[in-house]
Amino acid sequence: MTENIDISTEWDDQDEKLSTGDLALEERAALRRVAGLSTELEDVTEVEYRQLRLERVVLVGVWTEGTAQDSEASMVELKLLAETAGSEVLEGLVQRRDKPDPATYIGSGKVIELREVVIATGADTVICDGELSPGQLRQLEEKLKVKVVDRTALILDIFAQHASSREGKAQVELAQLQYMMPRLRGWGESLSRQGGGAGGSGGGGVGTRGPGETKLETDRRRIRARIAKLRREIAAMSTTRETKRNRRVSTQIPNVAIAGYTNAGKSSLLNALTGAGVLVENALFATLDPTTRRSETKDGLPFTLTDTVGFVRHLPHQLVEAFRSTLEEVADADLLVHVVDGTDGLPESQVAAVRKVIGEITEKSDSMPQELLVVNKVDAVGDLTIARLRHLFPGAQLVSAHTGEGIEELRERIAELIPSPDVVIDALVPYARGEIVARIHREGEVLSERHTEEGTELSARVHPDLAGVLVQYAVNGSHA
């Protein structure tokens, strides 16, 4: 049975005041433990299961800027990512440096210390809180004698576990292959193994002699071919998505996109607003495939709500690129509902991370959609935290998707912000044209309606294209 290791230490109060250029020698020399990062095991059954199924990992990060709180928040998030991927976290370590060591990420001396921690804890994997270069990855694995994974590979692994749709799986595979390509490396003689004969005696016979191809070159060629195939498939699938999006645009139904940090409660909010029944799970990146549901305001104006993939600090650029067609749902929205986790210790950094990714997505667009900030999970925080959240995000809607607190106010706020039809028309539609009445209810806002002997008499606010259809049935020449 695994014994949890107490990793307790206190940060020096002066750490936050030091700039990265003026680090004290003792700060540079310290490989600090981060308190509270070991995975808690609840019972014997769980221990046995984890020993059989889960990797045992040590986390290591390099603190180059920001405060101690920022550094610990990043490491705590890395712990959550590791556990989401199915790992048991044994230890968390942070090295204070001006910048990561170009050869070994944490410096050669600290690699020796880290090796001792790996041996002492019995870890089989080290996860680094950053993206490692191919050289850093190779050096660390050679010196630590265990598997080394960086933050990018970890996030890609979680996406691969959670992808369910054909498009989602293709996007994740594309991102993984793009990440893997520069990191391909062979072991031992496999780098120089030839695919063909070298000519002369001992060759492979007629048709096989020649310079051949190393295994590494073969792998790279196959990956390039697979990447090209995946890009074609994703382009074809994004065409289908674009067709659906254009259909919504043509009906001029406003589209509201729900975006935000991973595990902020976006799917729960969609369910609370629409009763959609979307999967809700207390895990990072539980939602990878966008879900669109229809709703309407109190006045009967229809709109769509789209739940999108969550974001995270340092979201790998390969994922942003691979998921671009999916994330464009955000760029094309009439209103962006940006969900923030009210229980997070640094919600402002979550907001900054999400806005950075959205900025990358919308850089080719004319403008960023209007944003409505929504702070979720307020039922789980105290009055002091709520006061701080109101100060940090003035004008934000504070809600709890779990208890329903603030949901009605959020519906009203969404109704105020989404574009509404701008043409009011009074019409008498014959009963034989029931499809037009249905379209008015579907796309417009019905102000009044009554049934007469001649047909359905109604007053409605509609978009210009539908108003053009209704002109022939207009009463008293109304067309405001």
CSV table of C-alpha atoms in Angstrom, one decimal:
chain,number,residue,atom,x,y,z
A,1,MET,CA,0.0,0.0,0.0
A,2,THR,CA,1.3,3.4,-1.0
A,3,GLU,CA,2.2,5.8,1.9
A,4,ASN,CA,1.3,9.4,1.1
A,5,ILE,CA,4.3,11.7,1.5
A,6,ASP,CA,3.8,14.9,3.5
A,7,ILE,CA,5.2,17.6,1.3
A,8,SER,CA,4.9,20.6,3.5
A,9,THR,CA,7.0,23.8,3.3
A,10,GLU,CA,6.5,27.5,3.6
A,11,TRP,CA,7.4,30.0,1.0
A,12,ASP,CA,9.7,32.9,2.0
A,13,ASP,CA,7.6,36.1,2.2
A,14,GLN,CA,10.4,37.9,0.2
A,15,ASP,CA,9.9,35.5,-2.8
A,16,GLU,CA,7.0,37.6,-4.1
A,17,LYS,CA,9.0,40.8,-3.9
A,18,LEU,CA,12.1,39.5,-5.9
A,19,SER,CA,12.3,40.1,-9.6
A,20,THR,CA,13.5,37.2,-11.7
A,21,GLY,CA,16.7,39.2,-12.3
A,22,ASP,CA,17.5,39.6,-8.6
A,23,LEU,CA,17.0,36.1,-7.3
A,24,ALA,CA,18.9,35.3,-4.1
A,25,LEU,CA,21.4,32.4,-4.4
A,26,GLU,CA,19.4,30.3,-1.9
A,27,GLU,CA,16.3,30.7,-4.1
A,28,ARG,CA,18.1,29.6,-7.2
A,29,ALA,CA,19.6,26.6,-5.3
A,30,ALA,CA,16.3,25.4,-3.8
A,31,LEU,CA,14.2,22.7,-5.3
A,32,ARG,CA,11.1,23.3,-3.2
A,33,ARG,CA,8.3,20.9,-2.4
A,34,VAL,CA,4.8,22.2,-3.0
A,35,ALA,CA,2.4,21.4,-0.2
A,36,GLY,CA,-0.7,19.3,-0.7
A,37,LEU,CA,0.0,17.8,-4.1
A,38,SER,CA,0.0,14.1,-3.3
A,39,THR,CA,-3.1,12.2,-4.4
A,40,GLU,CA,-5.3,11.2,-1.5
A,41,LEU,CA,-6.3,7.5,-1.6
A,42,GLU,CA,-9.6,6.8,0.2
A,43,ASP,CA,-9.6,3.0,0.8
A,44,VAL,CA,-7.8,-0.2,0.2
A,45,THR,CA,-9.9,-1.0,-2.9
A,46,GLU,CA,-8.9,2.3,-4.5
A,47,VAL,CA,-5.3,1.7,-3.6
A,48,GLU,CA,-5.2,-1.7,-5.2
A,49,TYR,CA,-7.0,-0.3,-8.3
A,50,ARG,CA,-4.5,2.5,-8.7
A,51,GLN,CA,-1.5,0.3,-8.2
A,52,LEU,CA,-2.8,-1.9,-11.0
A,53,ARG,CA,-4.0,0.8,-13.4
A,54,LEU,CA,-2.4,4.2,-12.7
A,55,GLU,CA,1.0,5.7,-13.3
A,56,ARG,CA,2.9,7.1,-10.3
A,57,VAL,CA,4.2,10.5,-11.0
A,58,VAL,CA,6.3,13.3,-9.7
A,59,LEU,CA,5.5,16.8,-10.8
A,60,VAL,CA,8.2,19.4,-11.4
A,61,GLY,CA,7.9,23.0,-12.4
A,62,VAL,CA,10.2,26.1,-13.0
A,63,TRP,CA,9.0,29.3,-11.4
A,64,THR,CA,10.3,32.1,-13.6
A,65,GLU,CA,7.9,35.0,-13.0
A,66,GLY,CA,4.9,36.1,-11.0
A,67,THR,CA,4.2,35.4,-7.3
A,68,ALA,CA,4.5,32.3,-5.2
A,69,GLN,CA,0.7,32.0,-5.4
A,70,ASP,CA,0.8,32.0,-9.2
A,71,SER,CA,3.5,29.3,-9.2
A,72,GLU,CA,1.5,27.1,-6.8
A,73,ALA,CA,-1.7,27.6,-8.7
A,74,SER,CA,0.0,26.4,-11.9
A,75,MET,CA,1.3,23.3,-10.0
A,76,VAL,CA,-2.1,22.6,-8.5
A,77,GLU,CA,-3.6,22.7,-11.9
A,78,LEU,CA,-0.9,20.4,-13.2
A,79,LYS,CA,-1.9,18.0,-10.4
A,80,LEU,CA,-5.5,18.1,-11.5
A,81,LEU,CA,-4.5,17.5,-15.1
A,82,ALA,CA,-2.4,14.5,-14.0
A,83,GLU,CA,-5.2,13.0,-12.0
A,84,THR,CA,-7.7,13.5,-14.8
A,85,ALA,CA,-5.3,11.6,-17.1
A,86,GLY,CA,-5.4,8.8,-14.5
A,87,SER,CA,-2.1,9.3,-12.5
A,88,GLU,CA,-1.3,9.1,-8.8
A,89,VAL,CA,0.6,12.2,-7.8
A,90,LEU,CA,3.4,11.4,-5.3
A,91,GLU,CA,5.4,14.6,-5.1
A,92,GLY,CA,5.4,18.2,-6.4
A,93,LEU,CA,8.7,20.2,-6.8
A,94,VAL,CA,9.4,23.7,-8.0
A,95,GLN,CA,12.7,25.2,-9.1
A,96,ARG,CA,13.1,29.0,-8.9
A,97,ARG,CA,15.1,30.2,-12.0
A,98,ASP,CA,15.4,33.2,-14.3
A,99,LYS,CA,14.4,30.9,-17.2
A,100,PRO,CA,14.2,27.1,-17.8
A,101,ASP,CA,17.6,25.4,-18.4
A,102,PRO,CA,17.9,24.9,-22.1
A,103,ALA,CA,19.5,21.5,-21.7
A,104,THR,CA,17.6,19.8,-18.8
A,105,TYR,CA,14.8,22.3,-17.9
A,106,ILE,CA,15.8,22.5,-14.2
A,107,GLY,CA,19.6,22.3,-14.4
A,108,SER,CA,22.0,19.4,-14.2
A,109,GLY,CA,22.4,19.6,-10.4
A,110,LYS,CA,18.7,19.6,-9.8
A,111,VAL,CA,18.2,16.6,-12.1
A,112,ILE,CA,20.4,14.6,-9.7
A,113,GLU,CA,18.2,15.7,-6.8
A,114,LEU,CA,15.1,14.9,-8.8
A,115,ARG,CA,16.4,11.4,-9.6
A,116,GLU,CA,16.8,10.8,-5.9
A,117,VAL,CA,13.2,11.8,-5.3
A,118,VAL,CA,12.1,9.5,-8.1
A,119,ILE,CA,13.9,6.6,-6.5
A,120,ALA,CA,12.6,7.4,-3.0
A,121,THR,CA,9.0,7.6,-4.1
A,122,GLY,CA,9.0,4.8,-6.6
A,123,ALA,CA,7.7,7.0,-9.3
A,124,ASP,CA,7.6,5.8,-12.9
A,125,THR,CA,6.9,9.1,-14.6
A,126,VAL,CA,8.0,12.7,-14.3
A,127,ILE,CA,5.6,15.5,-15.5
A,128,CYS,CA,7.1,18.9,-16.2
A,129,ASP,CA,4.9,22.0,-16.0
A,130,GLY,CA,5.9,23.5,-19.4
A,131,GLU,CA,6.6,22.4,-22.9
A,132,LEU,CA,9.9,20.6,-23.3
A,133,SER,CA,12.1,20.8,-26.4
A,134,PRO,CA,13.1,17.5,-28.0
A,135,GLY,CA,16.6,17.9,-26.5
A,136,GLN,CA,15.3,18.6,-22.9
A,137,LEU,CA,13.0,15.6,-23.2
A,138,ARG,CA,15.9,13.3,-24.3
A,139,GLN,CA,18.3,14.5,-21.7
A,140,LEU,CA,15.8,14.2,-18.8
A,141,GLU,CA,14.8,10.7,-19.7
A,142,GLU,CA,18.4,9.6,-20.1
A,143,LYS,CA,19.3,11.0,-16.6
A,144,LEU,CA,16.2,10.2,-14.7
A,145,LYS,CA,15.8,6.7,-16.2
A,146,VAL,CA,11.9,7.1,-16.2
A,147,LYS,CA,9.4,8.4,-18.6
A,148,VAL,CA,9.2,12.2,-18.9
A,149,VAL,CA,6.0,13.9,-20.0
A,150,ASP,CA,5.5,17.7,-20.4
A,151,ARG,CA,2.3,19.7,-19.9
A,152,THR,CA,1.4,19.8,-23.6
A,153,ALA,CA,1.6,16.0,-23.9
A,154,LEU,CA,-0.4,15.6,-20.8
A,155,ILE,CA,-3.2,17.8,-22.1
A,156,LEU,CA,-3.2,16.0,-25.4
A,157,ASP,CA,-3.5,12.7,-23.6
A,158,ILE,CA,-6.6,14.0,-21.7
A,159,PHE,CA,-8.2,15.2,-24.9
A,160,ALA,CA,-7.5,11.8,-26.5
A,161,GLN,CA,-9.2,10.0,-23.6
A,162,HIS,CA,-12.3,12.3,-23.8
A,163,ALA,CA,-12.8,12.7,-27.5
A,164,SER,CA,-15.9,10.8,-28.6
A,165,SER,CA,-17.1,12.2,-31.9
A,166,ARG,CA,-15.4,11.4,-35.2
A,167,GLU,CA,-14.4,15.0,-35.6
A,168,GLY,CA,-13.1,15.3,-32.1
A,169,LYS,CA,-11.0,12.2,-32.4
A,170,ALA,CA,-9.5,13.4,-35.7
A,171,GLN,CA,-8.7,16.8,-34.2
A,172,VAL,CA,-7.0,15.3,-31.2
A,173,GLU,CA,-5.0,12.9,-33.4
A,174,LEU,CA,-3.9,15.7,-35.6
A,175,ALA,CA,-2.7,17.8,-32.6
A,176,GLN,CA,-0.8,14.7,-31.2
A,177,LEU,CA,1.0,14.0,-34.5
A,178,GLN,CA,2.0,17.7,-34.9
A,179,TYR,CA,3.4,17.6,-31.4
A,180,MET,CA,5.1,14.2,-31.9
A,181,MET,CA,6.8,15.0,-35.3
A,182,PRO,CA,9.8,17.1,-34.0
A,183,ARG,CA,10.1,14.8,-30.9
A,184,LEU,CA,10.6,11.5,-32.8
A,185,ARG,CA,13.7,9.8,-31.7
A,186,GLY,CA,15.1,6.3,-32.0
A,187,TRP,CA,16.8,4.1,-29.4
A,188,GLY,CA,20.0,2.3,-30.0
A,189,GLU,CA,20.5,1.2,-33.5
A,190,SER,CA,17.0,1.8,-34.6
A,191,LEU,CA,17.9,5.3,-35.9
A,192,SER,CA,20.3,3.8,-38.5
A,193,ARG,CA,18.3,0.7,-39.4
A,194,GLN,CA,17.9,0.5,-43.2
A,195,GLY,CA,14.7,-0.3,-45.0
A,196,GLY,CA,16.5,-1.4,-48.2
A,197,GLY,CA,19.7,-3.2,-48.9
A,198,ALA,CA,23.0,-1.4,-49.2
A,199,GLY,CA,24.0,-3.1,-52.4
A,200,GLY,CA,26.5,-6.0,-53.0
A,201,SER,CA,26.4,-9.2,-51.0
A,202,GLY,CA,24.2,-9.5,-48.0
A,203,GLY,CA,21.5,-7.2,-49.6
A,204,GLY,CA,17.9,-7.9,-49.7
A,205,GLY,CA,18.0,-9.2,-53.3
A,206,VAL,CA,16.7,-7.8,-56.6
A,207,GLY,CA,14.6,-4.7,-56.2
A,208,THR,CA,15.6,-4.1,-52.6
A,209,ARG,CA,19.1,-2.8,-52.9
A,210,GLY,CA,19.7,0.9,-52.5
A,211,PRO,CA,20.3,3.5,-49.9
A,212,GLY,CA,17.2,2.5,-48.0
A,213,GLU,CA,15.4,4.6,-45.4
A,214,THR,CA,16.1,4.8,-41.7
A,215,LYS,CA,13.3,3.9,-39.3
A,216,LEU,CA,13.1,7.6,-38.2
A,217,GLU,CA,12.6,8.7,-41.8
A,218,THR,CA,9.9,6.1,-42.3
A,219,ASP,CA,8.1,7.2,-39.2
A,220,ARG,CA,8.3,10.9,-40.3
A,221,ARG,CA,7.0,10.1,-43.7
A,222,ARG,CA,4.1,8.1,-42.4
A,223,ILE,CA,3.2,10.8,-39.9
A,224,ARG,CA,3.3,13.5,-42.6
A,225,ALA,CA,1.0,11.4,-44.7
A,226,ARG,CA,-1.4,10.8,-41.8
A,227,ILE,CA,-1.4,14.6,-41.0
A,228,ALA,CA,-2.3,15.4,-44.5
A,229,LYS,CA,-5.2,12.8,-44.5
A,230,LEU,CA,-6.5,14.1,-41.2
A,231,ARG,CA,-6.5,17.7,-42.4
A,232,ARG,CA,-8.5,16.7,-45.4
A,233,GLU,CA,-11.0,14.8,-43.2
A,234,ILE,CA,-11.3,17.7,-40.7
A,235,ALA,CA,-11.8,20.2,-43.6
A,236,ALA,CA,-14.7,18.0,-44.9
A,237,MET,CA,-16.3,17.8,-41.5
A,238,SER,CA,-15.9,21.5,-40.9
A,239,THR,CA,-17.8,22.1,-44.2
A,240,THR,CA,-20.7,20.2,-42.6
A,241,ARG,CA,-20.4,22.3,-39.5
A,242,GLU,CA,-20.3,25.5,-41.6
A,243,THR,CA,-23.4,24.4,-43.4
A,244,LYS,CA,-25.3,24.0,-40.2
A,245,ARG,CA,-24.0,27.3,-38.9
A,246,ASN,CA,-25.0,29.1,-42.2
A,247,ARG,CA,-28.5,27.5,-41.8
A,248,ARG,CA,-28.8,29.1,-38.3
A,249,VAL,CA,-27.5,32.4,-39.7
A,250,SER,CA,-29.9,32.4,-42.6
A,251,THR,CA,-32.8,32.0,-40.2
A,252,GLN,CA,-31.3,34.9,-38.3
A,253,ILE,CA,-31.7,33.1,-34.9
A,254,PRO,CA,-29.2,34.7,-32.5
A,255,ASN,CA,-26.5,32.3,-31.3
A,256,VAL,CA,-25.0,32.4,-27.8
A,257,ALA,CA,-21.7,30.6,-27.2
A,258,ILE,CA,-20.8,29.4,-23.8
A,259,ALA,CA,-17.0,29.5,-23.3
A,260,GLY,CA,-14.7,29.5,-20.3
A,261,TYR,CA,-12.0,27.7,-18.3
A,262,THR,CA,-12.2,23.9,-18.1
A,263,ASN,CA,-14.4,22.7,-15.3
A,264,ALA,CA,-15.9,26.1,-14.7
A,265,GLY,CA,-19.4,24.6,-15.1
A,266,LYS,CA,-20.3,25.5,-18.7
A,267,SER,CA,-22.2,22.2,-19.3
A,268,SER,CA,-24.0,22.6,-16.0
A,269,LEU,CA,-25.0,26.2,-17.0
A,270,LEU,CA,-26.3,25.0,-20.4
A,271,ASN,CA,-28.4,22.4,-18.6
A,272,ALA,CA,-29.7,25.0,-16.1
A,273,LEU,CA,-30.7,27.3,-19.0
A,274,THR,CA,-32.2,24.8,-21.4
A,275,GLY,CA,-32.6,21.5,-19.5
A,276,ALA,CA,-30.4,19.9,-22.2
A,277,GLY,CA,-29.2,16.9,-20.2
A,278,VAL,CA,-25.6,17.3,-21.4
A,279,LEU,CA,-22.9,15.3,-19.6
A,280,VAL,CA,-21.8,17.0,-16.5
A,281,GLU,CA,-18.6,15.7,-14.8
A,282,ASN,CA,-16.3,17.1,-12.2
A,283,ALA,CA,-13.2,16.6,-14.4
A,284,LEU,CA,-11.1,18.7,-16.7
A,285,PHE,CA,-12.1,18.7,-20.4
A,286,ALA,CA,-15.2,16.6,-19.9
A,287,THR,CA,-16.7,18.4,-22.9
A,288,LEU,CA,-14.8,18.3,-26.2
A,289,ASP,CA,-17.6,18.2,-28.7
A,290,PRO,CA,-19.8,21.3,-29.0
A,291,THR,CA,-23.4,20.9,-28.0
A,292,THR,CA,-26.1,23.3,-29.4
A,293,ARG,CA,-29.5,23.6,-27.8
A,294,ARG,CA,-32.5,25.8,-28.6
A,295,SER,CA,-34.0,28.2,-26.1
A,296,GLU,CA,-36.2,31.3,-26.1
A,297,THR,CA,-36.7,34.5,-24.1
A,298,LYS,CA,-39.7,35.2,-21.9
A,299,ASP,CA,-41.1,37.2,-24.9
A,300,GLY,CA,-40.8,34.1,-27.1
A,301,LEU,CA,-37.7,35.2,-29.1
A,302,PRO,CA,-35.7,32.0,-30.0
A,303,PHE,CA,-32.0,31.7,-29.7
A,304,THR,CA,-29.4,28.9,-29.7
A,305,LEU,CA,-26.9,28.1,-26.9
A,306,THR,CA,-23.7,26.3,-27.8
A,307,ASP,CA,-21.4,24.7,-25.2
A,308,THR,CA,-17.8,24.7,-26.3
A,309,VAL,CA,-14.5,23.0,-25.3
A,310,GLY,CA,-12.9,24.4,-22.1
A,311,PHE,CA,-9.6,26.3,-22.1
A,312,VAL,CA,-6.7,26.1,-19.7
A,313,ARG,CA,-3.5,28.1,-19.1
A,314,HIS,CA,-0.9,27.5,-21.8
A,315,LEU,CA,-3.3,25.6,-24.0
A,316,PRO,CA,-1.1,23.8,-26.6
A,317,HIS,CA,-1.1,25.7,-29.8
A,318,GLN,CA,-1.4,22.4,-31.7
A,319,LEU,CA,-4.9,22.0,-30.0
A,320,VAL,CA,-5.9,25.6,-30.9
A,321,GLU,CA,-5.0,24.9,-34.5
A,322,ALA,CA,-6.6,21.5,-34.7
A,323,PHE,CA,-9.8,22.6,-32.9
A,324,ARG,CA,-10.0,25.9,-34.9
A,325,SER,CA,-13.1,24.8,-36.8
A,326,THR,CA,-14.9,23.9,-33.6
A,327,LEU,CA,-13.7,27.0,-31.7
A,328,GLU,CA,-15.0,29.2,-34.5
A,329,GLU,CA,-18.4,28.7,-32.9
A,330,VAL,CA,-17.2,31.2,-30.4
A,331,ALA,CA,-16.0,33.7,-33.0
A,332,ASP,CA,-19.3,33.6,-35.0
A,333,ALA,CA,-21.5,34.0,-31.9
A,334,ASP,CA,-23.8,37.0,-31.4
A,335,LEU,CA,-23.1,36.8,-27.7
A,336,LEU,CA,-20.3,35.2,-25.7
A,337,VAL,CA,-21.2,33.9,-22.3
A,338,HIS,CA,-17.8,33.7,-20.6
A,339,VAL,CA,-18.1,31.3,-17.5
A,340,VAL,CA,-15.7,31.8,-14.6
A,341,ASP,CA,-15.2,29.4,-11.7
A,342,GLY,CA,-16.0,31.4,-8.6
A,343,THR,CA,-14.3,28.9,-6.3
A,344,ASP,CA,-10.9,29.3,-8.0
A,345,GLY,CA,-8.2,31.1,-6.1
A,346,LEU,CA,-7.1,33.2,-9.1
A,347,PRO,CA,-10.2,33.7,-11.3
A,348,GLU,CA,-8.6,36.7,-13.0
A,349,SER,CA,-5.9,34.5,-14.4
A,350,GLN,CA,-8.6,32.1,-15.7
A,351,VAL,CA,-10.3,35.1,-17.5
A,352,ALA,CA,-7.0,36.2,-19.0
A,353,ALA,CA,-6.2,32.7,-20.3
A,354,VAL,CA,-9.6,32.3,-21.9
A,355,ARG,CA,-9.5,35.7,-23.5
A,356,LYS,CA,-6.0,35.0,-24.9
A,357,VAL,CA,-7.2,31.9,-26.7
A,358,ILE,CA,-10.4,33.6,-27.9
A,359,GLY,CA,-8.1,36.4,-29.3
A,360,GLU,CA,-6.1,33.8,-31.3
A,361,ILE,CA,-9.4,32.4,-32.7
A,362,THR,CA,-10.9,35.7,-33.6
A,363,GLU,CA,-7.8,37.3,-35.0
A,364,LYS,CA,-9.0,36.7,-38.5
A,365,SER,CA,-12.5,37.8,-37.7
A,366,ASP,CA,-13.8,41.4,-38.1
A,367,SER,CA,-14.4,41.7,-34.3
A,368,MET,CA,-14.8,39.8,-31.1
A,369,PRO,CA,-18.3,38.9,-30.1
A,370,GLN,CA,-19.9,40.8,-27.2
A,371,GLU,CA,-19.0,39.2,-23.9
A,372,LEU,CA,-21.2,38.6,-20.9
A,373,LEU,CA,-19.1,37.5,-17.9
A,374,VAL,CA,-20.8,34.9,-15.7
A,375,VAL,CA,-19.3,33.8,-12.3
A,376,ASN,CA,-20.5,30.3,-11.5
A,377,LYS,CA,-20.5,28.2,-8.3
A,378,VAL,CA,-21.3,31.1,-6.0
A,379,ASP,CA,-23.1,28.6,-3.7
A,380,ALA,CA,-19.7,27.2,-2.7
A,381,VAL,CA,-18.1,30.4,-1.6
A,382,GLY,CA,-18.6,32.8,1.3
A,383,ASP,CA,-19.7,36.4,1.5
A,384,LEU,CA,-16.2,37.7,1.5
A,385,THR,CA,-15.3,35.9,-1.7
A,386,ILE,CA,-18.5,37.1,-3.4
A,387,ALA,CA,-17.6,40.7,-2.4
A,388,ARG,CA,-14.1,40.2,-4.0
A,389,LEU,CA,-15.6,38.7,-7.2
A,390,ARG,CA,-18.0,41.6,-7.5
A,391,HIS,CA,-15.0,44.0,-7.2
A,392,LEU,CA,-12.9,42.0,-9.7
A,393,PHE,CA,-15.7,41.6,-12.3
A,394,PRO,CA,-18.1,44.6,-12.0
A,395,GLY,CA,-21.2,44.0,-14.2
A,396,ALA,CA,-20.7,40.2,-14.1
A,397,GLN,CA,-23.7,37.9,-13.4
A,398,LEU,CA,-23.2,35.7,-10.3
A,399,VAL,CA,-25.0,32.4,-10.6
A,400,SER,CA,-25.0,28.8,-9.3
A,401,ALA,CA,-25.9,26.3,-12.0
A,402,HIS,CA,-26.1,23.7,-9.2
A,403,THR,CA,-28.8,25.5,-7.1
A,404,GLY,CA,-30.4,27.7,-9.8
A,405,GLU,CA,-29.4,30.9,-8.0
A,406,GLY,CA,-29.2,33.8,-10.4
A,407,ILE,CA,-30.3,31.7,-13.5
A,408,GLU,CA,-33.5,33.7,-14.1
A,409,GLU,CA,-31.5,37.0,-13.9
A,410,LEU,CA,-29.0,35.5,-16.4
A,411,ARG,CA,-31.8,34.6,-18.8
A,412,GLU,CA,-33.1,38.2,-18.7
A,413,ARG,CA,-29.6,39.6,-19.2
A,414,ILE,CA,-29.1,37.3,-22.3
A,415,ALA,CA,-32.5,38.5,-23.6
A,416,GLU,CA,-31.3,42.1,-23.3
A,417,LEU,CA,-28.0,41.5,-25.1
A,418,ILE,CA,-28.9,39.2,-28.0
A,419,PRO,CA,-30.0,41.0,-31.3
A,420,SER,CA,-33.7,41.2,-31.7
A,421,PRO,CA,-35.8,41.4,-34.8
A,422,ASP,CA,-36.2,45.0,-35.9
A,423,VAL,CA,-39.4,45.1,-38.1
A,424,VAL,CA,-42.9,45.2,-36.5
A,425,ILE,CA,-45.6,44.0,-38.8
A,426,ASP,CA,-49.4,43.3,-38.4
A,427,ALA,CA,-50.6,40.5,-40.6
A,428,LEU,CA,-53.6,38.3,-41.3
A,429,VAL,CA,-52.2,34.9,-42.5
A,430,PRO,CA,-54.7,32.5,-44.1
A,431,TYR,CA,-55.1,29.1,-42.4
A,432,ALA,CA,-53.8,27.5,-45.5
A,433,ARG,CA,-50.4,29.1,-44.9
A,434,GLY,CA,-49.8,27.6,-41.5
A,435,GLU,CA,-46.1,27.2,-42.3
A,436,ILE,CA,-45.7,31.0,-42.3
A,437,VAL,CA,-47.2,31.3,-38.8
A,438,ALA,CA,-44.9,28.5,-37.6
A,439,ARG,CA,-41.9,30.4,-39.1
A,440,ILE,CA,-43.0,33.6,-37.3
A,441,HIS,CA,-43.0,31.7,-34.0
A,442,ARG,CA,-39.7,30.0,-34.8
A,443,GLU,CA,-37.8,33.1,-36.0
A,444,GLY,CA,-39.6,36.1,-34.7
A,445,GLU,CA,-41.1,37.6,-31.6
A,446,VAL,CA,-44.9,37.3,-31.5
A,447,LEU,CA,-46.5,40.4,-29.8
A,448,SER,CA,-50.1,39.4,-30.1
A,449,GLU,CA,-52.1,36.6,-31.8
A,450,ARG,CA,-55.8,35.7,-32.3
A,451,HIS,CA,-57.7,33.4,-34.6
A,452,THR,CA,-60.4,34.9,-36.9
A,453,GLU,CA,-62.7,33.4,-39.5
A,454,GLU,CA,-60.3,34.5,-42.3
A,455,GLY,CA,-57.1,33.3,-40.6
A,456,THR,CA,-54.5,34.0,-37.9
A,457,GLU,CA,-54.2,37.7,-37.1
A,458,LEU,CA,-51.0,38.5,-35.4
A,459,SER,CA,-48.6,41.3,-34.6
A,460,ALA,CA,-44.9,40.3,-34.6
A,461,ARG,CA,-41.4,41.6,-34.6
A,462,VAL,CA,-39.5,39.9,-37.3
A,463,HIS,CA,-36.3,40.1,-39.4
A,464,PRO,CA,-36.4,42.0,-42.7
A,465,ASP,CA,-36.4,38.8,-44.9
A,466,LEU,CA,-39.5,37.4,-43.1
A,467,ALA,CA,-41.1,40.8,-43.2
A,468,GLY,CA,-40.8,40.7,-47.0
A,469,VAL,CA,-42.7,37.4,-47.0
A,470,LEU,CA,-45.5,38.9,-44.8
A,471,VAL,CA,-46.0,42.1,-46.8
A,472,GLN,CA,-48.7,40.5,-48.9
A,473,TYR,CA,-50.7,39.6,-45.7
A,474,ALA,CA,-50.1,42.9,-44.0
A,475,VAL,CA,-53.0,44.6,-42.3
A,476,ASN,CA,-53.5,48.4,-42.8
A,477,GLY,CA,-50.2,48.5,-44.6
A,478,SER,CA,-48.3,48.1,-41.4
A,479,HIS,CA,-44.5,47.7,-41.9
A,480,ALA,CA,-42.6,49.6,-39.3
